[in-house]
mmCIF file of C-alpha atoms in Angstrom:
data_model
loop_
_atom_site.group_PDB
_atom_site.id
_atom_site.type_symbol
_atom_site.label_atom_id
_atom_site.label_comp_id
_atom_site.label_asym_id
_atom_site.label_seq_id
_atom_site.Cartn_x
_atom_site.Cartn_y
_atom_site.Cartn_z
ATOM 1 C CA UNK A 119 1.307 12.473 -24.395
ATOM 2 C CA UNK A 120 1.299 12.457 -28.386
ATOM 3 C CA UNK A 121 -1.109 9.475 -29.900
ATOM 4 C CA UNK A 122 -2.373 7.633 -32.726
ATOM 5 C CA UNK A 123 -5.317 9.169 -33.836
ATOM 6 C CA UNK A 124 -8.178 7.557 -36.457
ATOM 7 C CA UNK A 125 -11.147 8.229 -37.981
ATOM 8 C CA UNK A 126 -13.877 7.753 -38.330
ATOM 9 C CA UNK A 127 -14.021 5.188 -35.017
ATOM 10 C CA UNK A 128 -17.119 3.401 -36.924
ATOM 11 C CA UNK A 129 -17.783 3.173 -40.723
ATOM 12 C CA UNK A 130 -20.660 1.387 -42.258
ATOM 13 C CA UNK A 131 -20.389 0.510 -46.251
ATOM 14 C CA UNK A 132 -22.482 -1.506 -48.593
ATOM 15 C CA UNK A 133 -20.475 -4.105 -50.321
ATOM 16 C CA UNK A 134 -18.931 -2.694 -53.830
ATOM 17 C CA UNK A 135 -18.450 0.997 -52.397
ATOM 18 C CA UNK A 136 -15.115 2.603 -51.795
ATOM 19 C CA UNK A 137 -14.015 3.538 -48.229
ATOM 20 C CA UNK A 138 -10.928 5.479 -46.568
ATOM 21 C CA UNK A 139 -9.654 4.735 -43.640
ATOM 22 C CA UNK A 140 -7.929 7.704 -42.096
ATOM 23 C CA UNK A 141 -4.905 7.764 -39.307
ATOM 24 C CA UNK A 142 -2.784 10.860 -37.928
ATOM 25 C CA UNK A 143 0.724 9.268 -36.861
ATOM 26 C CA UNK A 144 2.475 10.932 -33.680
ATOM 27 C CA UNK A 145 4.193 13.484 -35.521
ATOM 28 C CA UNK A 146 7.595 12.469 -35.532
ATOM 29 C CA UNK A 147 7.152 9.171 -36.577
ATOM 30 C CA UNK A 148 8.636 8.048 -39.727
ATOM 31 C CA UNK A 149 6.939 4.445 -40.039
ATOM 32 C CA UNK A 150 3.566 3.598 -40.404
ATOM 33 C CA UNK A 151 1.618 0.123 -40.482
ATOM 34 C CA UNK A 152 -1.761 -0.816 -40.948
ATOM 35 C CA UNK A 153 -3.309 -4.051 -39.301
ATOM 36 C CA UNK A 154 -6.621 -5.685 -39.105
ATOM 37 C CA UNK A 155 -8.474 -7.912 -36.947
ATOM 38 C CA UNK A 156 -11.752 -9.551 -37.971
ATOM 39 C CA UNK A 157 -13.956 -10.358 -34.804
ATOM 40 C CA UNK A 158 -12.986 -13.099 -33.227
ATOM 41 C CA UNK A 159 -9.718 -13.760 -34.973
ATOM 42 C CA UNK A 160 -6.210 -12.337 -34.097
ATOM 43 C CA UNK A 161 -4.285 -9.043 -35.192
ATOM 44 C CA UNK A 162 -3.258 -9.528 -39.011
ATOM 45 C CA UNK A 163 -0.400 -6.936 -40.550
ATOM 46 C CA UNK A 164 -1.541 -5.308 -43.594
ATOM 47 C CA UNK A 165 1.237 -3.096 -44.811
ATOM 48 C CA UNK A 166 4.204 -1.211 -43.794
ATOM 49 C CA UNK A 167 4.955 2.367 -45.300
ATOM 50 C CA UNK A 168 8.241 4.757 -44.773
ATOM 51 C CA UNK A 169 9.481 7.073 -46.987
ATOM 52 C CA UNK A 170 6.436 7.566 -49.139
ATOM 53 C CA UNK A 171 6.271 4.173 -50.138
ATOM 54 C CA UNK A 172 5.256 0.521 -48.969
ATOM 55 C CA UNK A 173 7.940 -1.345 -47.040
ATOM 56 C CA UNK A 174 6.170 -4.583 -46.972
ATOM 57 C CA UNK A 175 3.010 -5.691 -47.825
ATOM 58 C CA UNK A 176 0.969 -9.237 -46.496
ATOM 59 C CA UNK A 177 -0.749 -11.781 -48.761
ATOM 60 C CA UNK A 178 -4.555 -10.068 -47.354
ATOM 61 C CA UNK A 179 -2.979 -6.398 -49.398
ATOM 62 C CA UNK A 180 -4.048 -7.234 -53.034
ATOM 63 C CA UNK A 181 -4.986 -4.944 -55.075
ATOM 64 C CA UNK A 182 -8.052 -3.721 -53.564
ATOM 65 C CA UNK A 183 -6.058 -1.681 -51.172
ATOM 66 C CA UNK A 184 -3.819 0.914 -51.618
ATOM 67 C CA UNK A 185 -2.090 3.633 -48.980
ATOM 68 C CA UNK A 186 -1.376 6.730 -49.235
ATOM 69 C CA UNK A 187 0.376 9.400 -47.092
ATOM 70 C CA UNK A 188 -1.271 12.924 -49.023
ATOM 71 C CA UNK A 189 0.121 15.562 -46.868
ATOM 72 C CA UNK A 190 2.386 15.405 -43.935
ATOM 73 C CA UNK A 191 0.002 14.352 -41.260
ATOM 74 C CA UNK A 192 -2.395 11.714 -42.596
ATOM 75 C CA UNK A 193 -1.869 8.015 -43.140
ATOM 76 C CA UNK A 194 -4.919 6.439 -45.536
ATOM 77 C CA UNK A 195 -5.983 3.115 -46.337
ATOM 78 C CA UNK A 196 -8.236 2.910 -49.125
ATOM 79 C CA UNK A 197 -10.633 -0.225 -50.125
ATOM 80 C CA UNK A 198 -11.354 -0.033 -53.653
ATOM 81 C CA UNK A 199 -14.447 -2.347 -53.706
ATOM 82 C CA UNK A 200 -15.309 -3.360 -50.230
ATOM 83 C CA UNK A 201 -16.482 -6.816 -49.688
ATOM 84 C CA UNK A 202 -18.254 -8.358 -46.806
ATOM 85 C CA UNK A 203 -15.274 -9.949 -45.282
ATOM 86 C CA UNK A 204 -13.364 -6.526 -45.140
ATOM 87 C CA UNK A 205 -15.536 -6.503 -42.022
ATOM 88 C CA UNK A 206 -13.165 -5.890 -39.608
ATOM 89 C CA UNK A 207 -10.875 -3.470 -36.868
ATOM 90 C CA UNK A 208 -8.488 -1.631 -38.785
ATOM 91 C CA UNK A 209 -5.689 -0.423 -37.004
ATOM 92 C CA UNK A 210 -2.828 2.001 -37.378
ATOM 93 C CA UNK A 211 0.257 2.389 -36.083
ATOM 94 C CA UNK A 212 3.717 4.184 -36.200
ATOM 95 C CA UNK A 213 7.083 4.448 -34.605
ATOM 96 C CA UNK A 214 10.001 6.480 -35.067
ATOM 97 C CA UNK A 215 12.911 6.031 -36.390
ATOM 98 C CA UNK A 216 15.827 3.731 -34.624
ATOM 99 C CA UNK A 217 13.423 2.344 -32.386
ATOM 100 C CA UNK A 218 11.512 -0.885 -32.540
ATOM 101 C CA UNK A 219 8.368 -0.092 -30.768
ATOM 102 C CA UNK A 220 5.106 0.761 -32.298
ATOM 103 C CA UNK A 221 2.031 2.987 -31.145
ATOM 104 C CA UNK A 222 -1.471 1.655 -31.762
ATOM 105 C CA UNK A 223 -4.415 3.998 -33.154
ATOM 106 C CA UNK A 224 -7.377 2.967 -30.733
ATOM 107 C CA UNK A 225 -9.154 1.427 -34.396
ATOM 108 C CA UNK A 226 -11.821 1.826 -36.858
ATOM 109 C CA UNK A 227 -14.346 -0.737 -36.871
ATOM 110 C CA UNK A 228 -15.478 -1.218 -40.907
ATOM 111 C CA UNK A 229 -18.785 -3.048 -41.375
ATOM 112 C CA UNK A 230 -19.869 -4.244 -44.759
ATOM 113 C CA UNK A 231 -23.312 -5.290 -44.887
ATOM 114 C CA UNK B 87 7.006 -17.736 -41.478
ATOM 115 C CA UNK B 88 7.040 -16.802 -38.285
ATOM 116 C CA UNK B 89 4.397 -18.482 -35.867
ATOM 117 C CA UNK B 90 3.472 -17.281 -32.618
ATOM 118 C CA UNK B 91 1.549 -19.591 -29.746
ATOM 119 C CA UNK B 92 0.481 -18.406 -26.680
ATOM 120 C CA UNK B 93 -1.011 -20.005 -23.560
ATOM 121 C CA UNK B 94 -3.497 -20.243 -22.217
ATOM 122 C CA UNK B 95 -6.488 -19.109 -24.450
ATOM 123 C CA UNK B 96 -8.410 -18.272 -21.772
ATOM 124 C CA UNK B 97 -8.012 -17.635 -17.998
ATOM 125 C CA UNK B 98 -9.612 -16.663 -15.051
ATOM 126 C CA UNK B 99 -8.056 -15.834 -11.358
ATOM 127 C CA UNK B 100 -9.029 -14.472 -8.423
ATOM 128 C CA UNK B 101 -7.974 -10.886 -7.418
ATOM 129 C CA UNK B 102 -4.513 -10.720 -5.986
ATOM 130 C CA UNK B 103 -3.606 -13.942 -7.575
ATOM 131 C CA UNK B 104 -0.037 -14.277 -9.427
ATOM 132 C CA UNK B 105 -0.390 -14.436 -13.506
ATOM 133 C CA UNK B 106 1.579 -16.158 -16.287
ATOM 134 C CA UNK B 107 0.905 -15.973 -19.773
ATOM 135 C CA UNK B 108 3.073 -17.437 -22.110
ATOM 136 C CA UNK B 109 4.312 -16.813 -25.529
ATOM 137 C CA UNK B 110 6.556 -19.335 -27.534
ATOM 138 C CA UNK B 111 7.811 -18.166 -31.726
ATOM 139 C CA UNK B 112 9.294 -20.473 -34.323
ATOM 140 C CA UNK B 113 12.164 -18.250 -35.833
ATOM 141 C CA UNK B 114 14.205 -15.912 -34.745
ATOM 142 C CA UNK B 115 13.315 -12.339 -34.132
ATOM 143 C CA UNK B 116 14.670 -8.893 -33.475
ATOM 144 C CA UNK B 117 11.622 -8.022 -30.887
ATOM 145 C CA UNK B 118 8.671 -9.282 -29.376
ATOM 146 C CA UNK B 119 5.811 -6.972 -27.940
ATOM 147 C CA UNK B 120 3.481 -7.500 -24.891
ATOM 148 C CA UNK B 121 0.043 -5.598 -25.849
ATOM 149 C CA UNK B 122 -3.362 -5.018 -24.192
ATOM 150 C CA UNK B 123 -6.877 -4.932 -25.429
ATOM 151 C CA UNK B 124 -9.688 -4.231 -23.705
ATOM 152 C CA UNK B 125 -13.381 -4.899 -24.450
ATOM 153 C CA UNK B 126 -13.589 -1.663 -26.580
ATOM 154 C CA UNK B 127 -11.201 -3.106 -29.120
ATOM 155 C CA UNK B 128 -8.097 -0.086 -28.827
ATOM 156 C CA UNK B 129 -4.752 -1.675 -28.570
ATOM 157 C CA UNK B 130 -1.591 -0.724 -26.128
ATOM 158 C CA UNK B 131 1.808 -1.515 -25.348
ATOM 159 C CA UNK B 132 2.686 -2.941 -23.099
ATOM 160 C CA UNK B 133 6.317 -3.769 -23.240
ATOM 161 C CA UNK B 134 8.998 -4.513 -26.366
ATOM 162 C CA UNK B 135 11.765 -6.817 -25.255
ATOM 163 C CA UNK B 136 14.567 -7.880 -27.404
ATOM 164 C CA UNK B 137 16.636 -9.638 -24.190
ATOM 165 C CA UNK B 138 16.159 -10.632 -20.441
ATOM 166 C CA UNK B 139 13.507 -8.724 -18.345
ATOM 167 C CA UNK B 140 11.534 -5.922 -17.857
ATOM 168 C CA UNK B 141 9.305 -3.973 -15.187
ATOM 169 C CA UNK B 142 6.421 -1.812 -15.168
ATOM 170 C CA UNK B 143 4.501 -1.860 -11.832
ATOM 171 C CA UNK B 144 2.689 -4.787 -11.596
ATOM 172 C CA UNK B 145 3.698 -6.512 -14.967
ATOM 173 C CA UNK B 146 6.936 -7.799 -15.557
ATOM 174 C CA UNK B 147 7.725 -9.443 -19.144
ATOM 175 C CA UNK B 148 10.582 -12.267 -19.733
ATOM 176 C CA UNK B 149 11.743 -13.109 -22.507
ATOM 177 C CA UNK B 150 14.524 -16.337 -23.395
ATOM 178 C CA UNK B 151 16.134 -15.578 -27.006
ATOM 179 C CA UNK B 152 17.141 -19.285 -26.870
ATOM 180 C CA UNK B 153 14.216 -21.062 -26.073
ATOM 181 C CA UNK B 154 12.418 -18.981 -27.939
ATOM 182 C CA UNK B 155 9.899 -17.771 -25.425
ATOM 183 C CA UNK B 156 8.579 -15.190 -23.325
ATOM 184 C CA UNK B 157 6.474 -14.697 -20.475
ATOM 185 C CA UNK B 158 4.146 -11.936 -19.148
ATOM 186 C CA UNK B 159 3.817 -11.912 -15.493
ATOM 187 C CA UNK B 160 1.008 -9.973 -13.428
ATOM 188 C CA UNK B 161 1.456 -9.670 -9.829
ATOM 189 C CA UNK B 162 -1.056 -8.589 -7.514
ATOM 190 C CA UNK B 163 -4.034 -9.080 -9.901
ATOM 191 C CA UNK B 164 -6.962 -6.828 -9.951
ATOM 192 C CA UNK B 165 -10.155 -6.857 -12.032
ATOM 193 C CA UNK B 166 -9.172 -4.012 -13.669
ATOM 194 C CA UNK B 167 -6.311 -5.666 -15.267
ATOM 195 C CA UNK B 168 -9.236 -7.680 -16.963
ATOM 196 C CA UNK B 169 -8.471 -7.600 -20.941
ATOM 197 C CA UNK B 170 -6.668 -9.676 -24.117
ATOM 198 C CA UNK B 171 -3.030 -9.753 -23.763
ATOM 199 C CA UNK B 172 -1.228 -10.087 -26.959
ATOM 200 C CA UNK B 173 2.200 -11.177 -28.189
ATOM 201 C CA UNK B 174 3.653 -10.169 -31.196
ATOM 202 C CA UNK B 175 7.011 -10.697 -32.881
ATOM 203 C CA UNK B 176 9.213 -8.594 -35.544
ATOM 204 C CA UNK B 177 10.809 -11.409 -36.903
ATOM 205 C CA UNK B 178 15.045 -11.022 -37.924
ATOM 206 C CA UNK B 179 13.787 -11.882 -41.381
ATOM 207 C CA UNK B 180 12.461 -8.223 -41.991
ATOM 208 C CA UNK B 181 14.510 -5.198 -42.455
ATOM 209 C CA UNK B 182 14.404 -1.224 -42.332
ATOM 210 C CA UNK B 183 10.753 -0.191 -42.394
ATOM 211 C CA UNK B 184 10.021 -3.726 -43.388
ATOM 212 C CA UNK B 185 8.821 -5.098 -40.065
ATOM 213 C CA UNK B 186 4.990 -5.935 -39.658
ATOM 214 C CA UNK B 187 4.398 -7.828 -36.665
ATOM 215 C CA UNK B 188 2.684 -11.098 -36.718
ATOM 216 C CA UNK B 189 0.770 -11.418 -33.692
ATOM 217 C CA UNK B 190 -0.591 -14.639 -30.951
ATOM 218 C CA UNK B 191 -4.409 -15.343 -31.161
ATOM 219 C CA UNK B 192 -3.976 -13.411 -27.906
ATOM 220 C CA UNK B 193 -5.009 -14.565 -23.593
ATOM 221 C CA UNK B 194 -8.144 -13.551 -22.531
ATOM 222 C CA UNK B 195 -7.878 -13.095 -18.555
ATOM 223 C CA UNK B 196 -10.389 -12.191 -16.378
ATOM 224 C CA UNK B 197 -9.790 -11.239 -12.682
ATOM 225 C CA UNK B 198 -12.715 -11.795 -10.465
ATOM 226 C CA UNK B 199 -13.296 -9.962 -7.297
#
């Protein structure tokens, strides 16, 4: 059965450095999301992207983070300057078109020390 | 803003008991997902309900449009259905690729032998 797919599963950063978060969507998906969930706390939405270019965006999205789709199978999230509350389970997900339900990426888990 | 509440926090049951976990939203919405998360942190789905009921095996989801709420029923309990269940709603107010979910803090049942 197709899946969500991420990388890397665990990424360790000092604070200030640049890091990529990288998701494969099932291939016939059209909509991608990105969510996070800081330990402890619940699932937050991030983003939504279709069509090459963000749907929606939350108030956590400023302008440290940015998203990208550079070729027809990856989905990136990019923190420009990580800080030590990035700290967190990033996931992915995407669904196809017409339908409402979306597939989870099993996480990466960003620490910023 | 949509807010999602669900109850309880925390439960624990004996294996083969009957399970409820509830899920109440304060604006309308288009869908409402049932997700899983185990210890390892990887999200699934469950179910997505926009009306009346659905089945899958042991786990049967509800959901009243009026009221507002939904329900997650486990029958049969075992410990392996051990995990975080998680409601989250698309909310009416979002449209075309613009539909991030906003999620419950999430029930944390554990099924003891």
């Amino acid at each position: 059965e197709p899946e969500v797919t991420q990388t890397p599963s665990h990424q360790v950063t000092q604070m200030g450095q640049e890091v990529i978060l990288r998701c494969v969507p099932i291939s016939n998906h059209l909509y991608f999301y990105w969510y996070r969930q800081i330990l402890g706390q619940k699932v937050e939405f991030l983003v939504s992207f279709y069509n090459n270019e963000i749907s929606e965006k939350s108030e956590i999205f400023d302008d440290q983070f940015s998203v990208e789709r550079p070729d027809g199978s990856n989905f990136t999230l990019k923190i420009r300057s990580t800080k030590l509350e990035d700290s967190a389970m990033y996931f992915c997900a995407s669904r196809v078109a017409g339908a409402h339900e979306q597939y989870f990426g099993p996480g990466t888990r960003l620490t910023v020390t | 803003k949509n807010e999602v509440e669900q109850s309880p926090q925390n439960l624990t049951a004996q294996e083969g008991e009957f399970i409820t976990i509830n899920c109440s939203y304060s604006v309308g919405i288009s869908a409402l997902h049932w997700l899983q998360q185990h210890p390892g942190g990887g999200i699934v789905s469950l179910f997505m309900l926009s009306s009346g009921k659905k089945k899958h095996g042991r786990l049967i989801a509800t959901i009243n449009i009026q009221e507002k709420h939904s329900s997650l029923h486990i029958t049969a309990s075992h410990p392996r259905d051990s995990a975080v269940y998680i409601c989250a709603v698309r909310s009416t107010l979002s449209g075309g690729g613009a539909d991030g979910l906003t999620f419950g803090k999430g029930t944390h049942l554990i099924i003891q032998p």
